[in-house]
Tab-separated table of C-alpha atoms and ligand atoms in Angstrom:
chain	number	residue	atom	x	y	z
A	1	UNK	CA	-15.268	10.471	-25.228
A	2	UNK	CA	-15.121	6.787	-23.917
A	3	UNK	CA	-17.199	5.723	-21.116
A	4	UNK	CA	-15.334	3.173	-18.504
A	5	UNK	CA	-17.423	0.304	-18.666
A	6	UNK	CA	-16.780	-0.939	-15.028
A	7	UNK	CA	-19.493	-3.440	-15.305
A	8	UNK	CA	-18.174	-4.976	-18.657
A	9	UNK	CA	-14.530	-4.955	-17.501
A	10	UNK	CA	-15.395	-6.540	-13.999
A	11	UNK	CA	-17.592	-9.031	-15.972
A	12	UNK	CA	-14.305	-9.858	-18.052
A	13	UNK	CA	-12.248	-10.178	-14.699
A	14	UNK	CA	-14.695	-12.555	-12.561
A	15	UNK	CA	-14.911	-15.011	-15.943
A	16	UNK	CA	-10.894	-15.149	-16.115
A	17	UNK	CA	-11.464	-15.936	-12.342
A	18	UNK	CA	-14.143	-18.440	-12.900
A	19	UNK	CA	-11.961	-20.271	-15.658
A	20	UNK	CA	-9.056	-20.190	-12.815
A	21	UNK	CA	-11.251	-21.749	-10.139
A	22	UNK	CA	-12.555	-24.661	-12.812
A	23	UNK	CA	-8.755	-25.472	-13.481
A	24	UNK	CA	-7.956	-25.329	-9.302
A	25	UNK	CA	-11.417	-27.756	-9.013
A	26	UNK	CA	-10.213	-30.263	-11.936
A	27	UNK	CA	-7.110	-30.732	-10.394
A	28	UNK	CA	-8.727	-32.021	-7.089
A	29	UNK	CA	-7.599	-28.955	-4.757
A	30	UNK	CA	-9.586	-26.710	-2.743
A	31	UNK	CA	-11.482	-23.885	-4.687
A	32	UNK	CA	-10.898	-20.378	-3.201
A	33	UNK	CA	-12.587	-19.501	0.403
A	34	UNK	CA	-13.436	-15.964	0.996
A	35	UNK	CA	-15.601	-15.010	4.164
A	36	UNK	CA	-16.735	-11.696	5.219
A	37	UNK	CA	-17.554	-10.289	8.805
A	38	UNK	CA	-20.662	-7.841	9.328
A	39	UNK	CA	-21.775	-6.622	12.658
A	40	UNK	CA	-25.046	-4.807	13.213
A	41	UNK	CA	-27.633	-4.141	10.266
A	42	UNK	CA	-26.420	-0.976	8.404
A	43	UNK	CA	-28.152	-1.534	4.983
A	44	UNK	CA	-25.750	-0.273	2.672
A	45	UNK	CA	-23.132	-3.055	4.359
A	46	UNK	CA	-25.505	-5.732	4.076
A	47	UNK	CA	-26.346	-5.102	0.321
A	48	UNK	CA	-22.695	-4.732	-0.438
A	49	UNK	CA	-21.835	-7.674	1.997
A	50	UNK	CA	-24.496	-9.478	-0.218
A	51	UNK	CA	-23.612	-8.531	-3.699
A	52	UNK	CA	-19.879	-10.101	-2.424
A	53	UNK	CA	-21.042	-13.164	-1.135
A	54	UNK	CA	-23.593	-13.619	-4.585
A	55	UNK	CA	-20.214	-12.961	-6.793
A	56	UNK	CA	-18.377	-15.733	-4.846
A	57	UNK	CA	-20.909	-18.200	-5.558
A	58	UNK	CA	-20.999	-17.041	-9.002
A	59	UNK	CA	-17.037	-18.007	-9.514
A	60	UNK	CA	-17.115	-20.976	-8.358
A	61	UNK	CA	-15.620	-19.942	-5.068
A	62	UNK	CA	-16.679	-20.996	-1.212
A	63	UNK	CA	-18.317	-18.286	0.708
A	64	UNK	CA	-19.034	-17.809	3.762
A	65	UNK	CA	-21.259	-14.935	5.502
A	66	UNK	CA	-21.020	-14.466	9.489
A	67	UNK	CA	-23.312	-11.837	10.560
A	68	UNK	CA	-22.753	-10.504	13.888
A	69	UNK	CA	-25.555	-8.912	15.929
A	70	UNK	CA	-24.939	-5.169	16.368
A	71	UNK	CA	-24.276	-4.929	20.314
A	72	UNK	CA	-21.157	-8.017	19.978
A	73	UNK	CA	-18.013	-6.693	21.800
A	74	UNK	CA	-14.811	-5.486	20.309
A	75	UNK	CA	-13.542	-8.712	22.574
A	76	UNK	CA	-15.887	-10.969	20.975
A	77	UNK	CA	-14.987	-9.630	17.583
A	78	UNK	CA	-11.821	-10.076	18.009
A	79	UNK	CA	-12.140	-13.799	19.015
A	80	UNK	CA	-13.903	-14.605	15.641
A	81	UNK	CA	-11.039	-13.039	13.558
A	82	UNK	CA	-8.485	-14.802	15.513
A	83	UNK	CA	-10.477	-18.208	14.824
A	84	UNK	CA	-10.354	-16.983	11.260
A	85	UNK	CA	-6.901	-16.327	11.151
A	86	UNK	CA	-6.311	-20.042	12.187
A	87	UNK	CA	-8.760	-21.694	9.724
A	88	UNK	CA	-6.678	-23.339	7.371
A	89	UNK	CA	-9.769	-24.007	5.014
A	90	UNK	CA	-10.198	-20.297	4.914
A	91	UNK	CA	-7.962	-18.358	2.094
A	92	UNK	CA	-8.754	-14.667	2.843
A	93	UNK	CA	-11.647	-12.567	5.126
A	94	UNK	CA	-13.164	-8.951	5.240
A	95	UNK	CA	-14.511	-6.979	7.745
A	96	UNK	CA	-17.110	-4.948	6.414
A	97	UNK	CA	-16.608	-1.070	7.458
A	98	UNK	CA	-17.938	0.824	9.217
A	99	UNK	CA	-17.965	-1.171	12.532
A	100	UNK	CA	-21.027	-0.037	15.638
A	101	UNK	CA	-19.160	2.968	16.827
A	102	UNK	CA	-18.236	0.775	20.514
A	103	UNK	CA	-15.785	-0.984	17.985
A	104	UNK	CA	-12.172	0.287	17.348
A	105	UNK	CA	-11.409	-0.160	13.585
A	106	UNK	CA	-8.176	0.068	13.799
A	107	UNK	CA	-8.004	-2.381	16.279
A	108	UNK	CA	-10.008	-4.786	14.766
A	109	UNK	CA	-8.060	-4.216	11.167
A	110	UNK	CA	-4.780	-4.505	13.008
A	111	UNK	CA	-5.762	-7.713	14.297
A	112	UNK	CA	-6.375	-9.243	10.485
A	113	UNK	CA	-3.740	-12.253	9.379
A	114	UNK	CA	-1.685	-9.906	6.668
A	115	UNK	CA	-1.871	-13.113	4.633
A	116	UNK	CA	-5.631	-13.019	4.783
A	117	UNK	CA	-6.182	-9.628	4.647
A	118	UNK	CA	-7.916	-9.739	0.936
A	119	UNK	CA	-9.051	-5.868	1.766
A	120	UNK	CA	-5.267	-4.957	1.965
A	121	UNK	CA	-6.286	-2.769	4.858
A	122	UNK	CA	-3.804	-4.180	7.547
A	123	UNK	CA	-0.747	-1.313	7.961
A	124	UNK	CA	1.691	-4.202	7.089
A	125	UNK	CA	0.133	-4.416	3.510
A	126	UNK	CA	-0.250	-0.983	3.098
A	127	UNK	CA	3.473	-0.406	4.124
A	128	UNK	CA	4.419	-3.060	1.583
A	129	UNK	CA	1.999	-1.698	-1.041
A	130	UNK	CA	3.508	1.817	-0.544
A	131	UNK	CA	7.105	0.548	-1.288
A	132	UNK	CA	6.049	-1.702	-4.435
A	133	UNK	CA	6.401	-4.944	-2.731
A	134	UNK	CA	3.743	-8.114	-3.062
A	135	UNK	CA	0.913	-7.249	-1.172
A	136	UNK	CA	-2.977	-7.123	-1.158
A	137	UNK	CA	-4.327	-3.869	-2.944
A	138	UNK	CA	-7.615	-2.142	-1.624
A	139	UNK	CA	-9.988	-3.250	-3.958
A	140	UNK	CA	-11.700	-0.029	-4.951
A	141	UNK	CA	-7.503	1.678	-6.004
A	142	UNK	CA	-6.898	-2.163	-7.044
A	143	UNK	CA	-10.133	-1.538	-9.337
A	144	UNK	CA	-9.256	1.684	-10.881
A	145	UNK	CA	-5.569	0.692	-11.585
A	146	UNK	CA	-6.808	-2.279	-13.265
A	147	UNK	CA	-9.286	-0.210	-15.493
A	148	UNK	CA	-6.412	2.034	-16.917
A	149	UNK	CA	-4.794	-0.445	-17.362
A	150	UNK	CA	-7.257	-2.629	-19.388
A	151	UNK	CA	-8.174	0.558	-21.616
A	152	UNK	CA	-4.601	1.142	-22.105
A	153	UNK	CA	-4.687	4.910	-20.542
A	154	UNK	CA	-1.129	6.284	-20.632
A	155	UNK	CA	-0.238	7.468	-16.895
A	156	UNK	CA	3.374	8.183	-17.480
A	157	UNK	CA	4.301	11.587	-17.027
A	158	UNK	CA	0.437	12.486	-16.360
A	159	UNK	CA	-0.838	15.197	-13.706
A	160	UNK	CA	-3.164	12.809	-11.641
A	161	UNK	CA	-5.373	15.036	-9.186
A	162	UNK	CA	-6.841	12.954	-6.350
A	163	UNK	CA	-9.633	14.581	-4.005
A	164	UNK	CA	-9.702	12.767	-0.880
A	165	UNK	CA	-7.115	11.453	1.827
A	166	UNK	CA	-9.325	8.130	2.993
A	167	UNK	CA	-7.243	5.155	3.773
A	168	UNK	CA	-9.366	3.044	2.023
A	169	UNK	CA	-8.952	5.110	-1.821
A	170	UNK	CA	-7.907	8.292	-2.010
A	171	UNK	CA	-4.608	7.841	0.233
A	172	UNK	CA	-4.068	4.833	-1.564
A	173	UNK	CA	-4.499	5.662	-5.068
A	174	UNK	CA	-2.377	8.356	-4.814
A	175	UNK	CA	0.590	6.600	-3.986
A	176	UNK	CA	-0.056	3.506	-6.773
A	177	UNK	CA	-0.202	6.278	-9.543
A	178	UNK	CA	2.890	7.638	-8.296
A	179	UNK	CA	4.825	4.200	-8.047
A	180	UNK	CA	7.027	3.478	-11.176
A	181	UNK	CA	5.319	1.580	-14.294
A	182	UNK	CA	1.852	1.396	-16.144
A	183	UNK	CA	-0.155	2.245	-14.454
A	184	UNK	CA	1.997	4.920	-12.704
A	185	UNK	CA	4.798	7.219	-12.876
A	186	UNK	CA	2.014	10.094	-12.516
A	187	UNK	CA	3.239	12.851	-10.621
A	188	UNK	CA	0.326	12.969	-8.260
A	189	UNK	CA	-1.186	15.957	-6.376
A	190	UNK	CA	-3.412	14.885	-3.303
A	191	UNK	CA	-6.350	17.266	-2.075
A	192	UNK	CA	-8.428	17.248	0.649
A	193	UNK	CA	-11.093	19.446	2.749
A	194	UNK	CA	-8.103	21.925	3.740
A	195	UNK	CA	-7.046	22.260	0.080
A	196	UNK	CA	-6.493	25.660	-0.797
A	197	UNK	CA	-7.753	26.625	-4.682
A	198	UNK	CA	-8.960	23.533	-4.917
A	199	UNK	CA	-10.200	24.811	-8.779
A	200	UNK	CA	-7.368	25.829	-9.944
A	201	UNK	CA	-5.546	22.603	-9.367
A	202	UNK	CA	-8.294	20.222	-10.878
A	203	UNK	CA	-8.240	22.944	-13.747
A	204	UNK	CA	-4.780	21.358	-14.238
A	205	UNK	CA	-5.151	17.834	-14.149
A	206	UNK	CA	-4.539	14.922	-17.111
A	207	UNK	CA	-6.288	12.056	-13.883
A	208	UNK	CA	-8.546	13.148	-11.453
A	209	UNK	CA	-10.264	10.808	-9.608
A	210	UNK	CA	-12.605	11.592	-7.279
A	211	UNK	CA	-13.586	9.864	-3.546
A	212	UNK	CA	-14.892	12.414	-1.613
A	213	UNK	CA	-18.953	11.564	-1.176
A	214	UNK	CA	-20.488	14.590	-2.256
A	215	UNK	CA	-22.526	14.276	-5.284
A	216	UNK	CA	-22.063	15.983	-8.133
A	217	UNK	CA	-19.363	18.074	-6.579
A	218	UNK	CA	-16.601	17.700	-9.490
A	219	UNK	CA	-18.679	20.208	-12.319
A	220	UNK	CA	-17.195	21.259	-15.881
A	221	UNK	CA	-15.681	24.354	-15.330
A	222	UNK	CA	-13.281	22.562	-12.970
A	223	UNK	CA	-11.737	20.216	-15.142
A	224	UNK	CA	-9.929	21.173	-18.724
A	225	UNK	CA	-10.593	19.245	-22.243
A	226	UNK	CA	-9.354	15.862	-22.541
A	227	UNK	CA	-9.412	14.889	-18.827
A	228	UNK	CA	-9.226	10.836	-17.618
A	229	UNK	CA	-11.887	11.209	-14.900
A	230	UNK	CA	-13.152	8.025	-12.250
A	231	UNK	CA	-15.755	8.733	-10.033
A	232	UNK	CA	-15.776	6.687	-7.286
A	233	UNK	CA	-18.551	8.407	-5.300
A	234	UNK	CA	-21.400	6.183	-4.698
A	235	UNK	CA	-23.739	8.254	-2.225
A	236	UNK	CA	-27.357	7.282	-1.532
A	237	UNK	CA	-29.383	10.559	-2.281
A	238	UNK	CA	-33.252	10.398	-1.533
A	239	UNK	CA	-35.225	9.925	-4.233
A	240	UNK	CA	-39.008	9.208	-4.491
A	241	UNK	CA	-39.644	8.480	-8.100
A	242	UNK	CA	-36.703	5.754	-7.495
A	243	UNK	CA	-37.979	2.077	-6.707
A	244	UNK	CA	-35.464	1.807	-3.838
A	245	UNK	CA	-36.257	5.675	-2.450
A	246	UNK	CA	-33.253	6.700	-3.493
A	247	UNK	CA	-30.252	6.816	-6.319
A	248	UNK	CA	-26.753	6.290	-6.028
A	249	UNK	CA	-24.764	10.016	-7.404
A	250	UNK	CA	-21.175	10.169	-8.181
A	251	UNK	CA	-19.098	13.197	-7.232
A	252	UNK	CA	-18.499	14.142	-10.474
A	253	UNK	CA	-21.587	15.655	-12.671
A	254	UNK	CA	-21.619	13.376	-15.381
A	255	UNK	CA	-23.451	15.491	-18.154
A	256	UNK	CA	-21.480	18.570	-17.851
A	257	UNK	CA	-17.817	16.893	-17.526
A	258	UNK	CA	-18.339	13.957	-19.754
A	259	UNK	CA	-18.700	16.762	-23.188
A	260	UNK	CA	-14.700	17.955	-21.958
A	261	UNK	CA	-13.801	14.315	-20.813
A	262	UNK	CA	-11.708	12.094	-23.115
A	263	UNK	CA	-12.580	8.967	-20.463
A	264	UNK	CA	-14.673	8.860	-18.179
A	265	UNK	CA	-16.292	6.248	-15.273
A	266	UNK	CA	-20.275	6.356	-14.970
A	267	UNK	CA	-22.018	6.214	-11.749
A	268	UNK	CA	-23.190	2.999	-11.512
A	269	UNK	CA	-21.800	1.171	-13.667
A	270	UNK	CA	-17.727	2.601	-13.528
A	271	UNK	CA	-15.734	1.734	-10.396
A	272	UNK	CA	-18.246	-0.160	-8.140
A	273	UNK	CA	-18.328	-3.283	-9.762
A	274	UNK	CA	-14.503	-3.559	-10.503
A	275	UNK	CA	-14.339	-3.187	-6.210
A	276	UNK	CA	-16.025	-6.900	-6.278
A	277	UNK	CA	-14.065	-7.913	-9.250
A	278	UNK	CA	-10.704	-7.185	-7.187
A	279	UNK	CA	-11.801	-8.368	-4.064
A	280	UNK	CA	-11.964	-11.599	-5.858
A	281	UNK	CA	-9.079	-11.373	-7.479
A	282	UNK	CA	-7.513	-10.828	-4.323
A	283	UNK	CA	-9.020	-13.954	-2.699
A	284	UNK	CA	-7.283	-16.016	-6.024
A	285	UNK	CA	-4.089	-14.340	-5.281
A	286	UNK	CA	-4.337	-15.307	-1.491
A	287	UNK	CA	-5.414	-18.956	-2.396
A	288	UNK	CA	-2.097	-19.480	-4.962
A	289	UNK	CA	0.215	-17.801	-2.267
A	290	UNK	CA	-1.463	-20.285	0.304
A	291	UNK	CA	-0.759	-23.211	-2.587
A	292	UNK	CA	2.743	-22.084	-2.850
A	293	UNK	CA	3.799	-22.235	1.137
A	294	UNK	CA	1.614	-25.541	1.739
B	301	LIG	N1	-16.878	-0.435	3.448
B	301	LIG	C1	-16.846	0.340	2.339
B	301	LIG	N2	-15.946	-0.142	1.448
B	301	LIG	C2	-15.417	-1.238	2.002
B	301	LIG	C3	-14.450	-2.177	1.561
B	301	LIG	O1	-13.860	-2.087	0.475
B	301	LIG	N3	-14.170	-3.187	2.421
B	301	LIG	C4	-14.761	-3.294	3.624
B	301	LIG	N4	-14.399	-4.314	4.406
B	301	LIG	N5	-15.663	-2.448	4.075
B	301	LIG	C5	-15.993	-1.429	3.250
C-alpha cells in the first residue's frame, strides 16, 4: 500500500511555481497577483482564506486579502468583483464559499471575469472544462488529477466510483476521469444521497474518491483489494483532547480500508494541500495567458 503524500507532492508543485515566479521577476515583469474575497467571519473560511494568502507570499507571488464585513450586500459585492474584473494589475480572484446566506452564489460566481476565475467555478469554464477545452480546473479535482498523475496511477479502462454530485468536486471529477487521456478514460459511475446499493457499487470500483462530508463513512467491507482511494473529506469533528477542540476526519476510515487499499490519500495530509497547490498553479496559468494577450 502507498500512501498519497499530498503534502510532499503540493510541496513539489509550489517550488516548480516558485522557480517560475523567480524567472517572471528576473525578467523585469509583474510576478503573479492572486486576491481572494471573504465576507463575514466563518472560521473555517478565514483559516483556509489564510493558509492561501500565506502560500502566495511563500511563491513569490502578490496577494491580496479583502475581507468583507458579514452584513455587505449582494450589490456591494458585486461592485468589488466588477472593480476586480477591471484591475489590470490583478491576474486571477476567489470568492471564498460559502457566502452569508442574503448572498446569491450563483450570482455572485456568475459575475466572475472567466479569465480570472482561478476557482474555475464560472459555468463558462466549467462548460469548457467539460468538453476538454483550456480552462481553469477546480482546484480540489485539479488536485487529485494532478496526484494520479504524479504517482503514475493507470486510469485507463478503470471503474472510478465517485460519491458526491457537488459542483465544486464530485460533479467535476467525474467528468475529468471520464475525458480521454491520463488521467482519464475511466468509465465513471457517479453516486449520490439517492443512490440505490450504494455497497454494491463501491464493492466494484478500481477509483473511488470520496466528497461527501461524513466522516469515516467509506469502511472496508465496501471497497475490494487493490482499490485507488482519495479522500477528500475534511470535516471538523469535536474533539477535546485536540489543541484546536477538534480534528479534521476524512470520509473514508483510514485503518480499515488502507490494509485492502493499493493507494491511498490520508486525512490531512492527502488532497487538502494539493487544493492550494492548484489554486496557485492556476493563478500562473492565468498570469502567462494574461502575458500572451498583452
Ligand atoms: N470553499 C470551500 N472550498 C472552496 C474553494 O475551493 N474555493 C472557494 N472560493 N471557496 C471554497
Amino acid at each position: 500500500m502507498t500512501i498519497l503524500d499530498g503534502k510532499k507532492l503540493s510541496e513539489e508543485i509550489k517550488q516548480e511555481i516558485a522557480q517560475e515566479v523567480k524567472e517572471i521577476a528576473s525578467k523585469g515583469e509583474r510576478v503573479p497577483h492572486l486576491a481572494a474575497v471573504l465576507v463575514g467571519n466563518d472560521g473555517a473560511s478565514l483559516t483556509y482564506v489564510g493558509s492561501k494568502v500565506r502560500s502566495c507570499e511563500k511563491i513569490g507571488f502578490q496577494s491580496t486579502l479583502i475581507h468583507l464585513p458579514e452584513d455587505t450586500t449582494q450589490d456591494e459585492l458585486l461592485e468589488k468583483i466588477k472593480e476586480l474584473n477591471n484591475d489590470e494589475g490583478l491576474d486571477g480572484f476567489i470568492v471564498q464559499l460559502p457566502l452569508p446566506k442574503h448572498i446569491d452564489e450563483q450570482t455572485v460566481l456568475e459575475a466572475v471575469s472567466p479569465k480570472k476565475d482561478v476557482d474555475g467555478f464560472h459555468p463558462e469554464n466549467f462548460g469548457r472544462m467539460a468538453l476538454g477545452m483550456e480552462s481553469f480546473i477546480p482546484a480540489t479535482p485539479f488536485g487529485i488529477i494532478e496526484m494520479l498523475k504524479r504517482y503514475n496511477i493507470e486510469t485507463s479502462g478503470k471503474h472510478a466510483v465517485v460519491i458526491g454530485r457537488s459542483n465544486i468536486v464530485g460533479r467535476p471529477i467525474s467528468i475529468l476521469l471520464s475525458n480521454k487521456g491520463q488521467p482519464g478514460d475511466c468509465t465513471v459511475t457517479l453516486t449520490h444521497s439517492r443512490t440505490k446499493n450504494l455497497k454494491e457499487i463501491t464493492k466494484t470500483a478500481d477509483i473511488i474518491v470520496s466528497a461527501l462530508g461524513v466522516p469515516n463513512f467509506v469502511t472496508a467491507d465496501m471497497v475490494k483489494e487493490g482499490v485507488v482511494v482519495i479522500d477528500v473529506g475534511i470535516t471538523r469533528v469535536p474533539d477535546e483532547n485536540a489543541k484546536r477542540g477538534y480534528v479534521i476526519t476524512g470520509d473514508v476510515n483510514f485503518d480499515e480500508v488502507s490494509k485492502k487499499a493499493s493507494f491511498i490519500t490520508p486525512v490531512p495530509g492527502g488532497v487538502g494541500p494539493m487544493t492550494i497547490a492548484m489554486l496557485l498553479k492556476n493563478t500562473l496559468l492565468a498570469r502567462h495567458r494574461n502575458m500572451k494577450n498583452s
